[in-house]
Coordinates of C-alpha atoms in Angstrom, one line a residue:
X860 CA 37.4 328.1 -122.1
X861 CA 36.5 326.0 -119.4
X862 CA 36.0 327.1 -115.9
X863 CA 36.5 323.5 -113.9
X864 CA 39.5 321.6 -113.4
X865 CA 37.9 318.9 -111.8
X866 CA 35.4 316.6 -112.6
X867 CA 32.0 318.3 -114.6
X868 CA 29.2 315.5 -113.8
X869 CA 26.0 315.7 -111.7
X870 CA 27.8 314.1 -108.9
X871 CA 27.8 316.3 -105.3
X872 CA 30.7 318.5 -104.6
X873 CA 32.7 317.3 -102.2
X874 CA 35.4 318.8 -100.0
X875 CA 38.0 316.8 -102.3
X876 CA 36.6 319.0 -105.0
X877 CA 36.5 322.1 -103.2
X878 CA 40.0 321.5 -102.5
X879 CA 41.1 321.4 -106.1
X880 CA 38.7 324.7 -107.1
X881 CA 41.0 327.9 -107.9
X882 CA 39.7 330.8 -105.5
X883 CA 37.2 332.2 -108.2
X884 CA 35.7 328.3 -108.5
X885 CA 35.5 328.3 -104.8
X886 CA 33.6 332.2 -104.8
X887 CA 31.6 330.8 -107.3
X888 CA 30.4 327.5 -105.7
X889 CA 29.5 329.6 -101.9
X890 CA 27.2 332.0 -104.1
X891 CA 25.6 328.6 -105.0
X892 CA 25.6 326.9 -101.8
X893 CA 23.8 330.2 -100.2
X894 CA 21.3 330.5 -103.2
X895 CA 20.5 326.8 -102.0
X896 CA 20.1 328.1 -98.3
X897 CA 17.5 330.7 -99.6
X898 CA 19.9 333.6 -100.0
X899 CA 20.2 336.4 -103.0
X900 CA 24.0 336.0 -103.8
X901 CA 26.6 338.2 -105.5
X902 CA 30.1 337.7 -106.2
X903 CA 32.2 340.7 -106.5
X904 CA 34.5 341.9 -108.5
X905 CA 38.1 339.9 -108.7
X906 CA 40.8 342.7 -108.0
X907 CA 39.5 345.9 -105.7
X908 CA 37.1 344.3 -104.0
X909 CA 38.0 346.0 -100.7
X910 CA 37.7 342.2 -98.7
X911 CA 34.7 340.5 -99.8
X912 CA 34.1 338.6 -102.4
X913 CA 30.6 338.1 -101.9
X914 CA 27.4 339.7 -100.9
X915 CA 24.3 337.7 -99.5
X916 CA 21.1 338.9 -98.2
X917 CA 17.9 337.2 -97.3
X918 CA 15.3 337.1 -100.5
X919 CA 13.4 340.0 -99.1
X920 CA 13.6 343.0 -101.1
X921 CA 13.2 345.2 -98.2
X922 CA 16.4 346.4 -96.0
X923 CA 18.8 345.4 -98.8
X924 CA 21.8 347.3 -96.8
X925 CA 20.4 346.1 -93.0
X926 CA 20.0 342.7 -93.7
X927 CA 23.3 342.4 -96.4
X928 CA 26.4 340.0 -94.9
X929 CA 29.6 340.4 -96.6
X930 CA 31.7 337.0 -97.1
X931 CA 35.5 337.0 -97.6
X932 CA 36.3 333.3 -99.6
X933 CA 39.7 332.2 -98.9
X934 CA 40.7 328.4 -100.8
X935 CA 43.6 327.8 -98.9
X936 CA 45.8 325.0 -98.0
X937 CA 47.1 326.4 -94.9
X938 CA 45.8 328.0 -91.2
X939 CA 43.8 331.3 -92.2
X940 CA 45.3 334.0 -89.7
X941 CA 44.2 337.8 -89.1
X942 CA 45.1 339.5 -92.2
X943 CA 41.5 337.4 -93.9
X944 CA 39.7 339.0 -90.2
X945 CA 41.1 342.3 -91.0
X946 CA 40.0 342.5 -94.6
X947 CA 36.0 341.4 -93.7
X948 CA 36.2 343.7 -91.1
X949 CA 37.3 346.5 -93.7
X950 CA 34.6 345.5 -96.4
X951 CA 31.5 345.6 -93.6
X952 CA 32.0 349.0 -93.8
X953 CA 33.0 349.5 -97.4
X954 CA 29.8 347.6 -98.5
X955 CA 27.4 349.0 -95.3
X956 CA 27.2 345.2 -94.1
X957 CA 25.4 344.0 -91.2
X958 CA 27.2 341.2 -90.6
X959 CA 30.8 340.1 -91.9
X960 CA 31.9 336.3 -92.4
X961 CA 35.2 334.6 -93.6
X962 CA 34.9 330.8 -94.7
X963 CA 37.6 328.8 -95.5
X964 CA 38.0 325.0 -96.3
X965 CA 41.0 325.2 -94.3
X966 CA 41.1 326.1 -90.1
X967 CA 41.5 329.5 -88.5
X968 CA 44.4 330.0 -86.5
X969 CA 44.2 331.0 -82.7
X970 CA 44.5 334.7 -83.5
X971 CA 42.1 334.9 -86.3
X972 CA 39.6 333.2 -83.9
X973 CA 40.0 335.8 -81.3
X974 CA 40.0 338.5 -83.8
X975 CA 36.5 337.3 -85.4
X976 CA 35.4 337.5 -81.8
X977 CA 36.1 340.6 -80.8
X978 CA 34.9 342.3 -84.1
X979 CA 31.6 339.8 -84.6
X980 CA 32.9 338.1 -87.6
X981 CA 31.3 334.8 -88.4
X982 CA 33.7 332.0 -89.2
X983 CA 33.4 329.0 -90.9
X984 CA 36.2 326.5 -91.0
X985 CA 36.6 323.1 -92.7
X986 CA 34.1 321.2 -90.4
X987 CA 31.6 323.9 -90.8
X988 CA 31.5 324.3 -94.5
X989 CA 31.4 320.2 -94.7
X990 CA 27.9 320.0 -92.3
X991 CA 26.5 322.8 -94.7
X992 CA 27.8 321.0 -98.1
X993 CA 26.1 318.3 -96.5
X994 CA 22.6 319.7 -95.5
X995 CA 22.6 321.5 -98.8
X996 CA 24.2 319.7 -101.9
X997 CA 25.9 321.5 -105.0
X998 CA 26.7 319.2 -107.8
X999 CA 29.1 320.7 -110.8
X1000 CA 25.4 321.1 -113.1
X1001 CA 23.9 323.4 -110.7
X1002 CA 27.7 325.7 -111.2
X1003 CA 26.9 325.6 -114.8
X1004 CA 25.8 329.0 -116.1
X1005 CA 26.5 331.1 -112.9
X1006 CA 28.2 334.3 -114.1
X1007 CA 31.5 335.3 -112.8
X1008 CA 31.3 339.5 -112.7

């Protein structure tokens, strides 16, 4: 079975490609794009995941817990409100995070923003995750092989 639906070459992703990756493509491809920023990655498990779907931490092996940042992934075509907020919020303590972060390749309505404020959730929308695509390229060969747990 293949995983992809879009195109499988050494081309860079692109956010036309992100926008055609199911939510489990899209998990996937962030765990890459943070291995490439110098993180340790680790996608979680697909149903009872208590709001994240990833884990990243630093490549120290010290402070695992204190220095752990808990990611919710939502692929979506519309606004991301609250209820994605809510959920990172509930999973930093779940998963004893330090920091909590919800990216989207979509935009965060007005309430969401406020929300993320006032609970020190990082977001990133569209624009964001383009610049970072950007400084740190994923093509489909560097997906190949990445285990989905």
């Amino acid at each position: 079975m293949k995983f992809f639906t879009v195109k499988k070459d050494k081309s860079r992703i692109t956010m036309v490609d992100i926008d055609k990756m199911t939510g489990l493509e899209f998990e996937k491809f962030l765990g890459v794009l943070f291995s490439k920023q110098g993180y340790q990655a680790e996608v979680t498990q697909a149903s009872n995941d208590q709001g994240a779907d990833l884990l990243i931490k630093r490549s120290s092996k010290l402070f695992w817990r204190k220095n752990k940042t808990v990611i919710q992934a939502k692929r979506y075509k519309n606004n991301v409100g609250n209820s994605a907020v809510q959920e990172v919020v509930a999973a930093k303590a779940h998963y004893n995070c330090k920091s909590a972060m919800v990216i989207t390749n979509s935009k965060f309505t007005a309430a969401a923003k406020k929300l993320a404020i006032s609970n020190k959730v990082k977001l990133w929308d569209r624009d964001k995750l383009k610049q970072e695509v950007k400084k740190n390229p994923v093509s489909f060969t560097d997906l190949k092989g990445v285990n989905m747990t």
